[in-house]
Amino acid sequence: MLKSGDYAIINNFEYEIYDNGDDTFNLVTNDPESIKEGFSKDNFSNIFFKVINVKDLKNAFNVKTYGKYKNVEINVHKENENQFLVGTSDSSIAKTIGLDRTDKYYYEKWVPKEDVQLFEVRKPLIF
């Protein structure tokens, strides 16, 4: 699973978080059992959320998933059942690993999942 965005670990569980802009954040999950923990169901989707104060976010971080393809670190944007969409803005890397130009300054290509080694970069969020 590709992960990108802000997350927090609360009570040994990892939640995606969204800033409400008023010193509060929404914890987000798709686990229906979270209702027992005070989460509310979103009316328009199958997600559950809980509003918490920023002072309660002790272990918050931003995460971005990257990949290693043909011994090169590269962006990983999307996935389907069998492939990842990898890309870079570096034209020399793109030429070396055979990516197609898809924008004025960007190159990407769908590649087999087994050819990509995923890794996450996590950076602490400071409030």
Short mmCIF file of C-alpha atoms in Angstrom, two decimals:
data_model
loop_
_atom_site.label_atom_id
_atom_site.label_comp_id
_atom_site.label_asym_id
_atom_site.label_seq_id
_atom_site.Cartn_x
_atom_site.Cartn_y
_atom_site.Cartn_z
CA MET A 1 0.00 0.00 0.00
CA LEU A 2 1.32 3.42 -0.94
CA LYS A 3 1.23 5.84 1.95
CA SER A 4 1.46 9.60 1.64
CA GLY A 5 0.33 12.29 4.06
CA ASP A 6 0.23 13.08 7.75
CA TYR A 7 -0.18 10.35 10.37
CA ALA A 8 -0.09 9.94 14.14
CA ILE A 9 0.29 6.97 16.46
CA ILE A 10 -2.21 7.06 19.30
CA ASN A 11 -2.74 4.14 21.69
CA ASN A 12 -0.45 1.97 19.52
CA PHE A 13 -2.60 2.50 16.42
CA GLU A 14 -1.62 4.53 13.37
CA TYR A 15 -4.20 7.03 12.08
CA GLU A 16 -4.16 9.36 9.14
CA ILE A 17 -4.65 12.93 10.39
CA TYR A 18 -6.06 16.10 8.86
CA ASP A 19 -5.55 19.61 10.23
CA ASN A 20 -8.83 21.43 10.88
CA GLY A 21 -7.03 24.79 11.05
CA ASP A 22 -8.15 25.58 14.59
CA ASP A 23 -5.70 23.65 16.83
CA THR A 24 -7.67 20.46 16.23
CA PHE A 25 -7.10 17.49 13.96
CA ASN A 26 -9.29 14.71 12.64
CA LEU A 27 -8.06 11.18 13.25
CA VAL A 28 -9.30 9.05 10.35
CA THR A 29 -9.80 5.28 10.04
CA ASN A 30 -11.93 2.82 8.09
CA ASP A 31 -12.37 0.50 11.08
CA PRO A 32 -16.06 0.29 12.17
CA GLU A 33 -14.90 -0.88 15.61
CA SER A 34 -13.47 2.61 16.17
CA ILE A 35 -16.97 3.78 17.15
CA LYS A 36 -16.27 2.10 20.50
CA GLU A 37 -13.32 4.51 20.87
CA GLY A 38 -15.44 7.63 20.30
CA PHE A 39 -15.15 7.93 16.51
CA SER A 40 -18.07 9.13 14.38
CA LYS A 41 -19.07 7.78 10.97
CA ASP A 42 -18.77 10.12 8.02
CA ASN A 43 -22.15 10.53 6.32
CA PHE A 44 -20.78 10.28 2.78
CA SER A 45 -18.22 7.47 2.98
CA ASN A 46 -17.15 4.45 4.98
CA ILE A 47 -14.63 6.32 7.10
CA PHE A 48 -14.71 7.16 10.77
CA PHE A 49 -13.21 10.25 12.38
CA LYS A 50 -12.50 11.71 15.77
CA VAL A 51 -11.54 15.31 16.53
CA ILE A 52 -8.58 15.73 18.87
CA ASN A 53 -6.62 18.71 20.14
CA VAL A 54 -3.17 19.39 18.70
CA LYS A 55 -1.67 19.08 22.21
CA ASP A 56 -2.72 15.40 22.18
CA LEU A 57 -0.60 14.66 19.09
CA LYS A 58 2.68 13.47 20.58
CA ASN A 59 3.81 11.14 17.79
CA ALA A 60 2.80 12.82 14.52
CA PHE A 61 4.73 12.57 11.27
CA ASN A 62 4.55 13.06 7.53
CA VAL A 63 5.15 9.98 5.41
CA LYS A 64 5.94 9.58 1.73
CA THR A 65 6.47 6.28 -0.08
CA TYR A 66 9.30 5.99 -2.59
CA GLY A 67 10.72 3.08 -4.53
CA LYS A 68 13.97 1.68 -5.76
CA TYR A 69 13.74 0.64 -9.40
CA LYS A 70 16.77 -0.56 -11.38
CA ASN A 71 18.97 0.57 -8.46
CA VAL A 72 17.59 4.12 -8.62
CA GLU A 73 15.47 5.86 -5.96
CA ILE A 74 12.31 7.10 -7.61
CA ASN A 75 8.86 8.52 -6.88
CA VAL A 76 5.98 6.05 -6.71
CA HIS A 77 2.62 7.65 -7.48
CA LYS A 78 -0.04 5.00 -7.97
CA GLU A 79 -0.56 1.28 -8.01
CA ASN A 80 -2.89 -1.18 -9.62
CA GLU A 81 -3.11 -4.93 -9.12
CA ASN A 82 0.25 -5.73 -10.74
CA GLN A 83 2.10 -2.45 -11.30
CA PHE A 84 3.38 0.79 -9.78
CA LEU A 85 3.50 4.12 -11.59
CA VAL A 86 7.03 5.43 -11.02
CA GLY A 87 8.38 8.81 -12.03
CA THR A 88 11.06 11.49 -11.82
CA SER A 89 11.78 15.01 -13.00
CA ASP A 90 15.44 14.13 -13.61
CA SER A 91 15.81 13.56 -17.36
CA SER A 92 19.10 11.66 -17.03
CA ILE A 93 17.56 9.19 -14.57
CA ALA A 94 14.50 8.86 -16.81
CA LYS A 95 16.68 8.06 -19.81
CA THR A 96 18.78 5.55 -17.84
CA ILE A 97 15.79 3.54 -16.60
CA GLY A 98 13.54 3.98 -19.64
CA LEU A 99 10.79 6.32 -18.44
CA ASP A 100 8.55 8.15 -20.88
CA ARG A 101 8.14 11.91 -20.89
CA THR A 102 4.60 12.67 -19.73
CA ASP A 103 4.88 16.39 -19.04
CA LYS A 104 7.27 19.21 -19.86
CA TYR A 105 9.55 18.32 -16.95
CA TYR A 106 8.35 14.89 -15.80
CA TYR A 107 8.87 11.26 -16.81
CA GLU A 108 6.96 8.18 -15.68
CA LYS A 109 6.09 4.61 -16.52
CA TRP A 110 4.01 1.71 -15.19
CA VAL A 111 6.37 -1.08 -14.07
CA PRO A 112 5.81 -4.54 -12.52
CA LYS A 113 5.46 -4.47 -8.73
CA GLU A 114 8.09 -7.16 -8.32
CA ASP A 115 10.67 -4.81 -9.91
CA VAL A 116 10.16 -2.06 -7.29
CA GLN A 117 11.35 -2.12 -3.71
CA LEU A 118 9.19 0.30 -1.68
CA PHE A 119 10.41 2.32 1.29
CA GLU A 120 8.91 5.08 3.41
CA VAL A 121 10.45 8.37 4.48
CA ARG A 122 8.96 9.67 7.73
CA LYS A 123 9.54 13.19 9.03
CA PRO A 124 8.29 14.36 12.42
CA LEU A 125 5.57 17.02 12.44
CA ILE A 126 6.29 19.89 14.82
CA PHE A 127 3.35 21.91 16.18
#
